[in-house]
Short mmCIF file of C-alpha atoms in Angstrom, two decimals:
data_model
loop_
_atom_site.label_atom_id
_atom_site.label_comp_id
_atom_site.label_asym_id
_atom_site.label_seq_id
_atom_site.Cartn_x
_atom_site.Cartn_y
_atom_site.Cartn_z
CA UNK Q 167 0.00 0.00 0.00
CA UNK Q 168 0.82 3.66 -0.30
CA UNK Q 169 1.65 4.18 3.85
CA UNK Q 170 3.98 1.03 3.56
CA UNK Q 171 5.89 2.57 0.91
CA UNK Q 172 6.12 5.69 2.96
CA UNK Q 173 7.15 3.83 5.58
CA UNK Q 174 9.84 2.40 4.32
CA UNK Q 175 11.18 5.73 2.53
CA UNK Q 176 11.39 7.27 5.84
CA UNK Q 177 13.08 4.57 7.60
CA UNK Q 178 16.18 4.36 5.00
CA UNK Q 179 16.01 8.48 5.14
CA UNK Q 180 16.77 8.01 8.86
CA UNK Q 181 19.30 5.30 8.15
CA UNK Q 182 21.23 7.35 5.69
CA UNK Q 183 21.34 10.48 7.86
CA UNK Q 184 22.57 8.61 10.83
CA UNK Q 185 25.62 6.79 8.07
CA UNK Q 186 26.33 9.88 7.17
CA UNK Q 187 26.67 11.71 10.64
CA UNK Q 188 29.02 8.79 11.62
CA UNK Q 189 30.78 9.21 9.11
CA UNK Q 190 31.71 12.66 9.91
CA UNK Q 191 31.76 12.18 13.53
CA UNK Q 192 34.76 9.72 12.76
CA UNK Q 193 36.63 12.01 10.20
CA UNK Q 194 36.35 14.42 13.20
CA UNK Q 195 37.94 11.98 15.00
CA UNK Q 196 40.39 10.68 13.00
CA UNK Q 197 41.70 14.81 11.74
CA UNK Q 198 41.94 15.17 15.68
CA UNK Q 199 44.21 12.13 16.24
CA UNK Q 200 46.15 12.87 13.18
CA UNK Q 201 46.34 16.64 14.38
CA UNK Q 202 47.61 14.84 17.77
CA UNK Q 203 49.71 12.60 16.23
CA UNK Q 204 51.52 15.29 14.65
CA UNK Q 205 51.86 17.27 17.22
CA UNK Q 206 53.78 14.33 19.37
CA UNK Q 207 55.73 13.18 16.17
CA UNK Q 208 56.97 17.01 16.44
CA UNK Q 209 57.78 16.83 20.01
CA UNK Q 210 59.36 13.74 20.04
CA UNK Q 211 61.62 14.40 17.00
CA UNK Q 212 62.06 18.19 18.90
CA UNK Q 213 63.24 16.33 21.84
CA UNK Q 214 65.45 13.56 19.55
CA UNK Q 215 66.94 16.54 17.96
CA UNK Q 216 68.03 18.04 21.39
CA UNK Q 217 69.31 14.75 23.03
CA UNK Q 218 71.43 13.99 19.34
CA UNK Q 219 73.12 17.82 19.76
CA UNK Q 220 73.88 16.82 23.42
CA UNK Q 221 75.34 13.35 22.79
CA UNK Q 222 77.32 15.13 19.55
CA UNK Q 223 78.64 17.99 22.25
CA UNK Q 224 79.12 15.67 25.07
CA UNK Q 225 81.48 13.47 22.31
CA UNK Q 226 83.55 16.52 21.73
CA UNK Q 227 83.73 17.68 25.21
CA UNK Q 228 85.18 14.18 25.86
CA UNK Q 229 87.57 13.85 23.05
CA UNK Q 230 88.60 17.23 24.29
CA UNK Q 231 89.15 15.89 27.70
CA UNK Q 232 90.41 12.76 26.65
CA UNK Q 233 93.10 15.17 25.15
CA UNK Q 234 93.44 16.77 28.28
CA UNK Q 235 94.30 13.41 29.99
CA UNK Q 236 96.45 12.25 27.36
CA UNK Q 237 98.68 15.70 27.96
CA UNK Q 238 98.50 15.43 31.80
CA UNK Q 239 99.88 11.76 31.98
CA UNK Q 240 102.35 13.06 29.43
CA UNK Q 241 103.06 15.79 31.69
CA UNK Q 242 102.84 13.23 34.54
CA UNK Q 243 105.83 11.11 32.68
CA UNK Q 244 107.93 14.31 32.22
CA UNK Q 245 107.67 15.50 35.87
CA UNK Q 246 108.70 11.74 36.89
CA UNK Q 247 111.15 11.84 34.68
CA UNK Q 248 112.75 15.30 36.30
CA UNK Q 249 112.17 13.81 39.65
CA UNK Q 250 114.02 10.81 39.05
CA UNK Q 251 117.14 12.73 37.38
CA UNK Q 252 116.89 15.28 40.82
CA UNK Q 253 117.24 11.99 42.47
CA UNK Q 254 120.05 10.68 40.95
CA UNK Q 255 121.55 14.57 41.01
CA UNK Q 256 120.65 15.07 44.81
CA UNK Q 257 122.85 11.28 45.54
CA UNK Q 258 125.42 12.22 43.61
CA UNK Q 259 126.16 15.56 45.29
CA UNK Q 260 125.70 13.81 48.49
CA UNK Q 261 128.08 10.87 47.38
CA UNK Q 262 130.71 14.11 46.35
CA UNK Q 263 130.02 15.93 49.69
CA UNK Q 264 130.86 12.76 51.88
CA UNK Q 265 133.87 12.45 49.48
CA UNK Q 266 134.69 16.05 50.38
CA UNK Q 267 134.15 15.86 53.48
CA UNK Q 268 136.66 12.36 53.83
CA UNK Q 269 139.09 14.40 52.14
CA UNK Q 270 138.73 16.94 54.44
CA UNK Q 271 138.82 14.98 57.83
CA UNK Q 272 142.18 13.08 55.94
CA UNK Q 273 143.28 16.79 55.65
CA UNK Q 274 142.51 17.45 59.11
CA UNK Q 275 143.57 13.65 60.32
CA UNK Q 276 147.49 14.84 62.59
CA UNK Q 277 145.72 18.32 63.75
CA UNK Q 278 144.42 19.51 67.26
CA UNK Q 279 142.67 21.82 68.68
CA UNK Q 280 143.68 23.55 71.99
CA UNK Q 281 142.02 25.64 73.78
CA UNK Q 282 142.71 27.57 77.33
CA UNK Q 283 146.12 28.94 76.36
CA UNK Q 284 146.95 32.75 76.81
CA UNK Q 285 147.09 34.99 74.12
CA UNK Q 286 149.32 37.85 73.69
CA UNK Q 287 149.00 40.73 71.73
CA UNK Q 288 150.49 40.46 68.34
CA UNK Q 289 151.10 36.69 69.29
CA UNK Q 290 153.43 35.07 65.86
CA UNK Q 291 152.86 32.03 64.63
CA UNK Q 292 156.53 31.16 66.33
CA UNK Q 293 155.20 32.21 69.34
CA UNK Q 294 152.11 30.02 69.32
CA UNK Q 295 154.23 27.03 68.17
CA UNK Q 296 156.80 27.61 71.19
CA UNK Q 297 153.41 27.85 73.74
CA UNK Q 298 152.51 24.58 72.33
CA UNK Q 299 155.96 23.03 72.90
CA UNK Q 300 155.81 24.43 76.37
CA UNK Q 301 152.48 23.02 77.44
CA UNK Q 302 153.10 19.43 75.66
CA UNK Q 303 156.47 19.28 77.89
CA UNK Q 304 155.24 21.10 81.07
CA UNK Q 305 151.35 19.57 81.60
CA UNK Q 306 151.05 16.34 79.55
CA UNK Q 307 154.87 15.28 80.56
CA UNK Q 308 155.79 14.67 76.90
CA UNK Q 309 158.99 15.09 75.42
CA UNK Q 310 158.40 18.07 73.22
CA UNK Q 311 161.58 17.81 71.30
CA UNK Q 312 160.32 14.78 69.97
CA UNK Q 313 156.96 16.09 68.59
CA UNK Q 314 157.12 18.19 64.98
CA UNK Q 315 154.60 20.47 65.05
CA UNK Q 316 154.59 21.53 61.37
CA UNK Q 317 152.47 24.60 61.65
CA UNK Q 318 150.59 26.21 64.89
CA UNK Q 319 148.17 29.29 64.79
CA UNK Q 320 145.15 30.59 66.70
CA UNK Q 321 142.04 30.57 64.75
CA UNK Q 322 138.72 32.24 65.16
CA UNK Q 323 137.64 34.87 67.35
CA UNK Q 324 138.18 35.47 70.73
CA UNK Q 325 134.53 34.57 72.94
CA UNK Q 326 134.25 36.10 76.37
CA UNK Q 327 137.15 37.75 76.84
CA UNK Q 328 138.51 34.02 76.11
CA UNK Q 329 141.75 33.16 73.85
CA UNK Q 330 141.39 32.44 70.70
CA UNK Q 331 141.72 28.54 70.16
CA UNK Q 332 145.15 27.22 68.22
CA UNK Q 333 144.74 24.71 65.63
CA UNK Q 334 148.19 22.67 65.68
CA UNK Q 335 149.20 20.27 62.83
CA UNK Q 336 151.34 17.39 63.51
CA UNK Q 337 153.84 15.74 61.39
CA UNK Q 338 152.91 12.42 62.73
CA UNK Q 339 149.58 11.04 64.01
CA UNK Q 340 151.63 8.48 66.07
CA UNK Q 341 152.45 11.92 68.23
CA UNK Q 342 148.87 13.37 67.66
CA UNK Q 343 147.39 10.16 69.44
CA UNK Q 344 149.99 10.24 72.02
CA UNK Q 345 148.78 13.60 72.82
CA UNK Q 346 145.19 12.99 72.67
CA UNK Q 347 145.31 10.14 75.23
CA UNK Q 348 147.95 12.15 77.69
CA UNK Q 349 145.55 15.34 77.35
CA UNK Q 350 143.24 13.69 80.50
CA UNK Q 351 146.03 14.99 82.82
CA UNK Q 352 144.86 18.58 81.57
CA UNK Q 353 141.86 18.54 84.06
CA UNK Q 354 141.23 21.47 86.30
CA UNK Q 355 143.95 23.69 84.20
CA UNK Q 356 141.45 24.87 82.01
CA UNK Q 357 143.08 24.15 79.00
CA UNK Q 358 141.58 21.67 76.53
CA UNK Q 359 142.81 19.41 73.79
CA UNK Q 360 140.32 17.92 71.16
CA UNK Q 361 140.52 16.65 67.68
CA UNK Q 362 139.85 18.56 64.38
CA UNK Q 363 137.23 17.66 62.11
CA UNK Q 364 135.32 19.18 59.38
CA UNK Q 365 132.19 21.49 60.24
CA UNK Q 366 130.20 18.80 58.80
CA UNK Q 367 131.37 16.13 61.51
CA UNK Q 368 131.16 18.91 64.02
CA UNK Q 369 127.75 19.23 63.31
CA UNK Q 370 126.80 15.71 63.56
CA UNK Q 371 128.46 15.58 67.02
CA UNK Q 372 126.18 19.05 68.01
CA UNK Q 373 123.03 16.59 67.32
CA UNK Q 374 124.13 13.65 69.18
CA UNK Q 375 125.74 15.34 72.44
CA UNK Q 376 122.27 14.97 74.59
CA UNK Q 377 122.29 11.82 73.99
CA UNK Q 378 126.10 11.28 74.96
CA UNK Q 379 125.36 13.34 78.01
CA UNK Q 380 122.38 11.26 78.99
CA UNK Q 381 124.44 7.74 78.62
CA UNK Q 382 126.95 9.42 80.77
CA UNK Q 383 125.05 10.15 83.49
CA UNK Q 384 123.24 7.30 83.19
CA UNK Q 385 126.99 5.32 83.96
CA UNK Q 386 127.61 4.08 81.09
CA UNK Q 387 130.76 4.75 78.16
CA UNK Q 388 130.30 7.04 76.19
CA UNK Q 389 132.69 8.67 73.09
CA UNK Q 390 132.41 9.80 69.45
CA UNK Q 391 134.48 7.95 66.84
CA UNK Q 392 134.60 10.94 64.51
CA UNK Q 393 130.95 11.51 63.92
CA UNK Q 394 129.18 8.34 65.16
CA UNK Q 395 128.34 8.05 69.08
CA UNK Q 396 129.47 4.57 70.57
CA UNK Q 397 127.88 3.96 73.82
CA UNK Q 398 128.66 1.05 75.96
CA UNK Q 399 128.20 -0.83 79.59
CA UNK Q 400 130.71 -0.85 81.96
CA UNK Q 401 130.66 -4.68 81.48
CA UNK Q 402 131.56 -4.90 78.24
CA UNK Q 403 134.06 -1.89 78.19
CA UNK Q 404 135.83 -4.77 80.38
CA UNK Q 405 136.77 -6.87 77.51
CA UNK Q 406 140.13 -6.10 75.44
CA UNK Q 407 139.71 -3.31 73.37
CA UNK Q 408 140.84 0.33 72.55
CA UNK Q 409 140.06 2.72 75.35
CA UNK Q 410 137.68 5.75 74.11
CA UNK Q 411 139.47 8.77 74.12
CA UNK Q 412 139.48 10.84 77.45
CA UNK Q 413 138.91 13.93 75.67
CA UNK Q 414 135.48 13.23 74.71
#
């Protein structure tokens, strides 16, 4: 009939419309996730972009400090190398200053130094010799006549209204050890006999006379032999052996 046929016009009117609306509703939908899309696939290359330029800097900034190392250790190897050659340079002056100094103390082996004897004005180096002479024969006992002195002269400066000391050279050490040991009979005259050796040796002696002192009073032996301290117990100074010198 006619009202069927309307019917049925209307319905796929209806059906068609709502096609169509879908339709557009999901172009809508699809333009706004494409539009997103985008918009991320921007972003996210954006952001690639960025983190590329800081991997490609950070590279650079590391071959630049790997540079940097690589001329520090070779600085590194060069300062070693000048340490090493101070080294050798710092033992080798030492090895020629204990040389010099052995030379020195060979130098120095026959002399003595005296100290306590008057000094007169103008004093010669005769004169010095002759109170030498006079003081070997007269207070140690020795036969002066048989002792060469080979040169005698005072030396340094004079220290509380003190005499200057004389520094006496010996033509044999024979007679400067004969002295040396007879020079304990010198107590209480105020004169002094001692051996000479190099400021160096001196110096060593300087650090080491506490402790000398201390061993003393603790009863014990104590001497120099040149620059090393021996210390010993009365017990074993007993056995055979050469007596320390009384001068020290």
């Amino acid at each position: 009939s006619g009202q069927g046929k309307m019917a049925d016009a209307k319905k796929k009117s209806s059906t068609s419309v709502t096609l169509e609306m879908v339709k557009d509703l999901l172009q809508v939908q699809e333009n706004s996730f494409n539009s997103h899309l985008k918009l991320l696939m921007n972003d996210f290359n954006s952001r690639l972009d960025a983190i590329t330029r800081e991997m490609h800097e950070m590279k650079v900034s590391l071959e630049y400090s790997q540079k940097d190392i690589d001329e520090i250790k070779g600085k590194t190897r060069d300062i070693d190398a000048l340490n090493e050659m101070f080294s050798k340079l710092r033992k080798q002056i030492e090895e020629l200053e204990n040389k010099l100094d052995y030379l020195e103390n060979q130098n120095r082996r026959n002399n003595i130094r005296i100290s306590g004897i008057k000094e007169d004005r103008g004093e010669s180096w005769d004169i010095t010799e002759k109170k030498v002479k006079d003081m070997f024969q007269d207070k140690l006992g020795l036969d002066s006549n048989s002792i060469v002195i080979e040169r005698a002269h005072r030396t340094g400066k004079p220290r509380n209204g003190k005499p200057k000391q004389i520094v006496a050279k010996l033509l044999s050490y024979k007679d400067k050890e004969k002295v040396i040991k007879s020079s304990k009979k010198l107590k209480g005259t105020g004169i002094f006999i001692k051996e000479d050796f190099s400021a160096r040796v001196l110096q060593r002696r300087s650090e080491q006379y506490e402790e000398l002192k201390k061993a003393r009073e603790e009863g014990k032996i104590a001497y120099f032999n040149v620059d090393r301290l021996v210390i010993k117990d009365h017990y074993a100074a007993r056995r055979p052996s050469s007596s320390p010198p009384a001068f020290l």
